[in-house]
Each structure stands twice: as C-alpha cells, then as structure tokens.
Short mmCIF file of C-alpha atoms in Angstrom, two decimals:
data_model
loop_
_atom_site.label_atom_id
_atom_site.label_comp_id
_atom_site.label_asym_id
_atom_site.label_seq_id
_atom_site.Cartn_x
_atom_site.Cartn_y
_atom_site.Cartn_z
CA HIS B 1114 -4.93 12.42 20.42
CA PRO B 1115 -3.03 10.65 17.60
CA TRP B 1116 -2.06 12.29 14.35
CA VAL B 1117 -3.42 10.65 11.16
CA ALA B 1118 -0.99 10.00 8.32
CA VAL B 1119 -0.77 8.10 5.03
CA ASP B 1120 2.09 5.96 3.71
CA VAL B 1121 2.11 4.91 0.06
CA VAL B 1122 3.90 1.93 -1.49
CA ILE B 1123 4.45 3.10 -5.07
CA TYR B 1124 5.42 0.50 -7.68
CA THR B 1125 6.61 0.86 -11.26
CA LEU B 1126 8.22 -1.37 -13.88
CA GLN B 1127 11.59 -0.27 -15.23
CA GLN B 1128 14.09 -2.27 -17.29
CA GLY B 1129 12.28 -5.52 -16.61
CA LYS B 1130 12.26 -5.03 -12.83
CA LEU B 1131 9.48 -4.25 -10.35
CA ARG B 1132 10.66 -1.23 -8.37
CA SER B 1133 9.38 0.47 -5.24
CA LEU B 1134 9.86 4.15 -4.40
CA LEU B 1135 11.60 4.95 -1.11
CA VAL B 1136 12.52 8.23 0.56
CA GLN B 1137 15.37 8.84 2.99
CA ILE B 1138 14.34 10.43 6.28
CA LYS B 1139 16.17 13.64 7.04
CA GLU B 1140 15.43 14.23 10.74
CA GLY B 1141 14.16 12.52 13.89
CA PRO B 1142 14.68 9.06 15.43
CA PHE B 1143 14.94 7.39 12.00
CA SER B 1144 17.25 9.95 10.38
CA GLY B 1145 19.15 8.36 7.48
CA LYS B 1146 16.77 5.37 7.23
CA TRP B 1147 14.60 4.63 4.20
CA ALA B 1148 10.80 4.54 4.24
CA PHE B 1149 7.82 4.69 1.94
CA PRO B 1150 6.71 8.24 1.07
CA GLY B 1151 3.90 9.67 3.15
CA GLY B 1152 2.81 12.42 5.46
CA LEU B 1153 0.11 13.81 7.69
CA VAL B 1154 -3.45 14.19 6.45
CA ALA B 1155 -4.47 17.85 6.13
CA ALA B 1156 -7.49 19.13 8.04
CA LYS B 1157 -9.63 19.55 4.93
CA GLU B 1158 -8.74 16.41 2.99
CA SER B 1159 -9.73 12.77 3.25
CA VAL B 1160 -7.16 10.01 3.70
CA ASP B 1161 -7.69 8.99 0.07
CA GLU B 1162 -7.03 12.55 -1.08
CA ALA B 1163 -3.88 12.71 1.05
CA ALA B 1164 -2.56 9.48 -0.49
CA GLU B 1165 -3.35 10.64 -4.02
CA ARG B 1166 -1.62 13.97 -3.31
CA GLU B 1167 1.48 12.15 -2.09
CA VAL B 1168 1.67 10.09 -5.30
CA VAL B 1169 1.34 13.17 -7.50
CA GLU B 1170 3.85 15.20 -5.47
CA ARG B 1171 6.48 12.43 -5.47
CA THR B 1172 6.06 11.06 -9.02
CA SER B 1173 4.09 13.70 -11.01
CA VAL B 1174 1.71 10.90 -12.14
CA ARG B 1175 -1.99 11.73 -11.86
CA ASP B 1176 -3.68 8.78 -13.56
CA GLY B 1177 -2.08 5.78 -11.85
CA TYR B 1178 -3.86 3.14 -9.80
CA ILE B 1179 -4.22 3.50 -6.04
CA GLU B 1180 -6.04 1.56 -3.33
CA GLN B 1181 -6.11 1.47 0.45
CA LEU B 1182 -4.19 -1.38 2.10
CA TYR B 1183 -4.40 -1.39 5.89
CA THR B 1184 -4.35 0.88 8.93
CA PHE B 1185 -1.32 0.66 11.21
CA GLY B 1186 -1.78 2.09 14.68
CA LYS B 1187 0.50 0.52 17.29
CA PRO B 1188 1.46 3.20 19.85
CA GLU B 1189 5.18 2.46 19.47
CA ARG B 1190 5.31 2.62 15.64
CA ASP B 1191 6.67 6.19 15.68
CA PRO B 1192 8.97 7.02 18.63
CA ALA B 1193 8.61 10.76 18.02
CA THR B 1194 4.84 11.06 18.45
CA ARG B 1195 1.56 9.12 18.35
CA VAL B 1196 0.66 8.53 14.69
CA VAL B 1197 -1.95 6.28 13.10
CA SER B 1198 -1.07 5.58 9.47
CA VAL B 1199 -3.34 4.42 6.64
CA SER B 1200 -1.22 2.60 4.05
CA TYR B 1201 -1.85 2.53 0.30
CA LEU B 1202 -0.71 0.63 -2.77
CA ALA B 1203 -0.10 2.63 -5.96
CA LEU B 1204 0.97 1.71 -9.50
CA VAL B 1205 2.49 4.26 -11.88
CA PRO B 1206 3.77 3.91 -15.48
CA TRP B 1207 7.52 4.48 -15.68
CA PRO B 1208 7.53 6.81 -18.75
CA LEU B 1209 5.38 9.38 -16.92
CA VAL B 1210 7.39 9.46 -13.68
CA ARG B 1211 9.22 12.67 -12.74
CA LEU B 1212 10.58 12.32 -9.21
CA ASN B 1213 10.32 15.17 -6.72
CA PRO B 1214 12.14 14.57 -3.39
CA ALA B 1215 10.67 17.55 -1.47
CA HIS B 1216 12.49 19.40 1.30
CA LYS B 1217 11.30 17.03 4.03
CA TYR B 1218 13.38 14.13 2.64
CA ALA B 1219 17.16 13.72 2.28
CA ASP B 1220 16.85 11.57 -0.88
CA ILE B 1221 14.40 9.67 -3.06
CA ARG B 1222 15.16 6.53 -5.09
CA TRP B 1223 13.70 3.46 -6.77
CA PHE B 1224 14.68 0.12 -5.18
CA PRO B 1225 14.08 -3.47 -6.37
CA ALA B 1226 10.72 -4.35 -4.83
CA HIS B 1227 11.89 -7.83 -3.84
CA ARG B 1228 15.05 -6.60 -2.11
CA LEU B 1229 14.27 -3.53 -0.04
CA PRO B 1230 16.60 -2.34 2.72
CA SER B 1231 15.50 -2.46 6.36
CA LEU B 1232 12.88 0.29 6.63
CA ALA B 1233 11.87 2.80 9.30
CA TYR B 1234 8.70 2.66 11.41
CA ASP B 1235 6.70 -0.49 10.61
CA HIS B 1236 7.31 -0.15 6.88
CA ASP B 1237 8.87 -3.61 6.53
CA GLN B 1238 5.43 -4.95 7.37
CA VAL B 1239 3.75 -2.42 5.08
CA GLY B 1240 5.96 -3.44 2.14
CA HIS B 1241 5.36 -7.15 2.69
CA LEU B 1242 1.60 -6.60 2.75
CA ALA B 1243 1.69 -4.41 -0.37
CA LEU B 1244 3.60 -6.97 -2.43
CA GLN B 1245 1.24 -9.74 -1.31
CA ARG B 1246 -1.76 -7.60 -2.27
CA LEU B 1247 -0.32 -6.72 -5.69
CA ARG B 1248 0.41 -10.35 -6.53
CA ALA B 1249 -3.07 -11.41 -5.44
CA LYS B 1250 -4.88 -8.63 -7.32
CA LEU B 1251 -3.08 -9.40 -10.57
CA GLN B 1252 -4.85 -12.77 -10.58
CA TYR B 1253 -8.43 -11.48 -10.23
CA THR B 1254 -8.35 -7.88 -11.51
CA ASN B 1255 -7.05 -6.00 -14.56
CA ILE B 1256 -4.97 -3.40 -12.66
CA VAL B 1257 -1.87 -4.41 -14.64
CA TYR B 1258 -2.92 -1.76 -17.17
CA SER B 1259 -1.49 0.87 -14.80
CA LEU B 1260 2.05 -0.42 -15.38
CA LEU B 1261 1.93 -0.83 -19.17
CA PRO B 1262 2.32 1.64 -22.05
CA HIS B 1263 -0.70 2.26 -24.28
CA GLU B 1264 0.53 -0.29 -26.84
CA PHE B 1265 2.17 -3.62 -25.97
CA THR B 1266 2.68 -7.15 -27.24
CA LEU B 1267 1.28 -10.24 -25.55
CA GLY B 1268 4.85 -11.21 -24.74
CA GLU B 1269 5.38 -7.91 -22.92
CA LEU B 1270 2.12 -8.38 -21.02
CA GLN B 1271 3.15 -11.88 -19.94
CA GLU B 1272 6.56 -10.57 -18.87
CA VAL B 1273 4.87 -8.08 -16.50
CA TYR B 1274 2.98 -10.91 -14.83
CA GLU B 1275 6.09 -13.06 -14.54
CA ILE B 1276 8.14 -10.21 -13.06
CA ILE B 1277 5.58 -9.42 -10.36
CA LEU B 1278 4.57 -13.00 -9.56
CA ASP B 1279 8.25 -14.02 -9.67
CA ARG B 1280 7.51 -17.23 -11.58
CA PRO B 1281 7.25 -18.35 -15.22
CA LEU B 1282 3.88 -18.77 -16.95
CA ASP B 1283 3.02 -21.13 -19.79
CA ARG B 1284 3.05 -19.00 -22.96
CA ARG B 1285 0.25 -20.80 -24.81
CA ASN B 1286 -2.13 -21.00 -21.85
CA PHE B 1287 -1.48 -17.37 -20.87
CA ARG B 1288 -2.27 -16.03 -24.33
CA LYS B 1289 -5.36 -18.19 -24.72
CA LYS B 1290 -6.72 -17.05 -21.34
CA ILE B 1291 -5.97 -13.35 -21.83
CA LEU B 1292 -7.50 -13.16 -25.30
CA ALA B 1293 -10.62 -15.06 -24.18
CA LEU B 1294 -11.34 -12.42 -21.51
CA GLY B 1295 -12.09 -9.75 -24.12
CA LEU B 1296 -10.10 -7.07 -22.29
CA LEU B 1297 -7.74 -6.35 -25.18
CA LYS B 1298 -8.12 -5.02 -28.69
CA GLN B 1299 -5.64 -5.91 -31.42
CA LEU B 1300 -4.22 -2.87 -33.15
CA LYS B 1301 -3.65 -2.58 -36.90
CA LYS B 1302 0.13 -2.48 -36.58
CA LYS B 1303 2.99 -4.64 -35.42
CA ARG B 1304 6.16 -4.30 -33.36
CA ARG B 1305 9.11 -4.85 -35.69
CA GLY B 1306 12.60 -5.74 -34.53
CA THR B 1307 15.21 -8.48 -34.83
CA HIS B 1308 12.56 -11.19 -34.48
CA ARG B 1309 9.30 -11.89 -36.31
CA PRO B 1310 6.91 -8.88 -36.18
CA ALA B 1311 4.62 -9.09 -33.13
CA SER B 1312 1.02 -7.89 -32.99
CA LEU B 1313 0.32 -4.91 -30.77
CA TYR B 1314 -2.59 -4.71 -28.34
CA ALA B 1315 -4.24 -2.14 -26.08
CA PHE B 1316 -6.76 -2.38 -23.25
CA ASN B 1317 -10.36 -1.71 -24.24
CA GLU B 1318 -10.86 0.15 -20.96
CA LYS B 1319 -8.53 1.52 -18.32
CA ARG B 1320 -10.57 1.19 -15.17
CA PRO B 1321 -10.32 -1.38 -12.37
CA MET B 1322 -12.38 -4.50 -12.98
CA ILE B 1323 -12.77 -7.76 -11.06
CA ILE B 1324 -12.13 -10.56 -13.52
CA GLU B 1325 -10.34 -13.92 -13.41
CA MET B 1326 -7.06 -13.08 -15.14
CA LEU B 1327 -5.10 -16.23 -14.22
#
C-alpha cells in the first residue's frame, strides 16, 4: 500500500520579492536536488495537521495561511517507494520566520518564486500549480493579509499585489477599489520618510474571506 505524505509550497515576501522555501534532499535517488518541504503523515494526524506541522517546524510561524492544493499520486513520482502526496499552499510573514532545516535535509533556503531551480519528484508541477492558485486567490479573497505586517500603507499593499501578479496596477483604481471593500481601517498615525507622510492602515479582520479584491 502507498505511503501518504504532504508537500508544502511556502511563500513569503522579502525585500520586494516573492520567495518560496526549498529544502535540499540529503539521501536517496534525488540526493542534492531541491524540493518543497514535506514528509510522511503520522498515524494519528490528519493531512491538514501534517501540513501545518511542517510549516511550523520549517519556519516557526504558527498563524500563517494554509490551504490544500492537489493530490499527486502517479506511481513513478518517487523512485524509492510508492508515495501519494497531498500538496499545500502556505503564506507566512517574513518578520516572524525562523528557519529550521532539520536533520533530514542537507540545506534550506529561500528562492525567487518565479525562478526556481529544477525540482525533485513532481515538484515542478506542484510549484506551477501553487503560483497559479496564489495569483487567482489574490483576486477574489483577502489572503494577502498573511504576507503583510500589522500596519502598512496603501502603496505597500499595492506593491504586494504587483509583485505576486507580476504586472502593474493603476494606482487610483486600486486604492478606490480597496477602500470601497471596507476591509481596512485607517490608523491615527502616518508613515514618515523622505516623501510626504503616508497614512497607515490595518485589516479589520485577519481571517480568509471570499470577496472581489480586483
């Protein structure tokens, strides 16, 4: 009978770039290759619990966003043994990340999400699907809150969308649309720097919602 595993595509935003977490395989047919973090599901945990555990163990983040993507089960996907893998998409805020490589991996690193190396198993397909899902969900949900600090400007919020969607957005239309949704509250302080002070905002709620963002 097949083993059941989870693989998690973990994204964060760092220095204006969307980054994806990869681990380097230490042993087996794919030794030295990079892959998304994952592992076998324990006997007394659900697949969701296994994915959440993997995110916490690799990044130390407990309150990020996570959702199931797809189940990959081709017999040849793992040359070492028969494994069915349930893939997940996760978003974590960069300031809270504390990487933990674990003994089972040779290395762990962040890579540009749009330029990943050739990956082990069927993870090239997993990564392509995850990026498609993230871009789609940004347009009809509010899950972007998982990548932002508590306080942010509208310009910073727009930049997150442009980075992930990989295209520019009209500044006036974006701000008008976002403010009309009622998802944000304006704070009684401003971000001061070399330019004109910018108003700071925060999300009214930090829970996934289906809403037409763009």
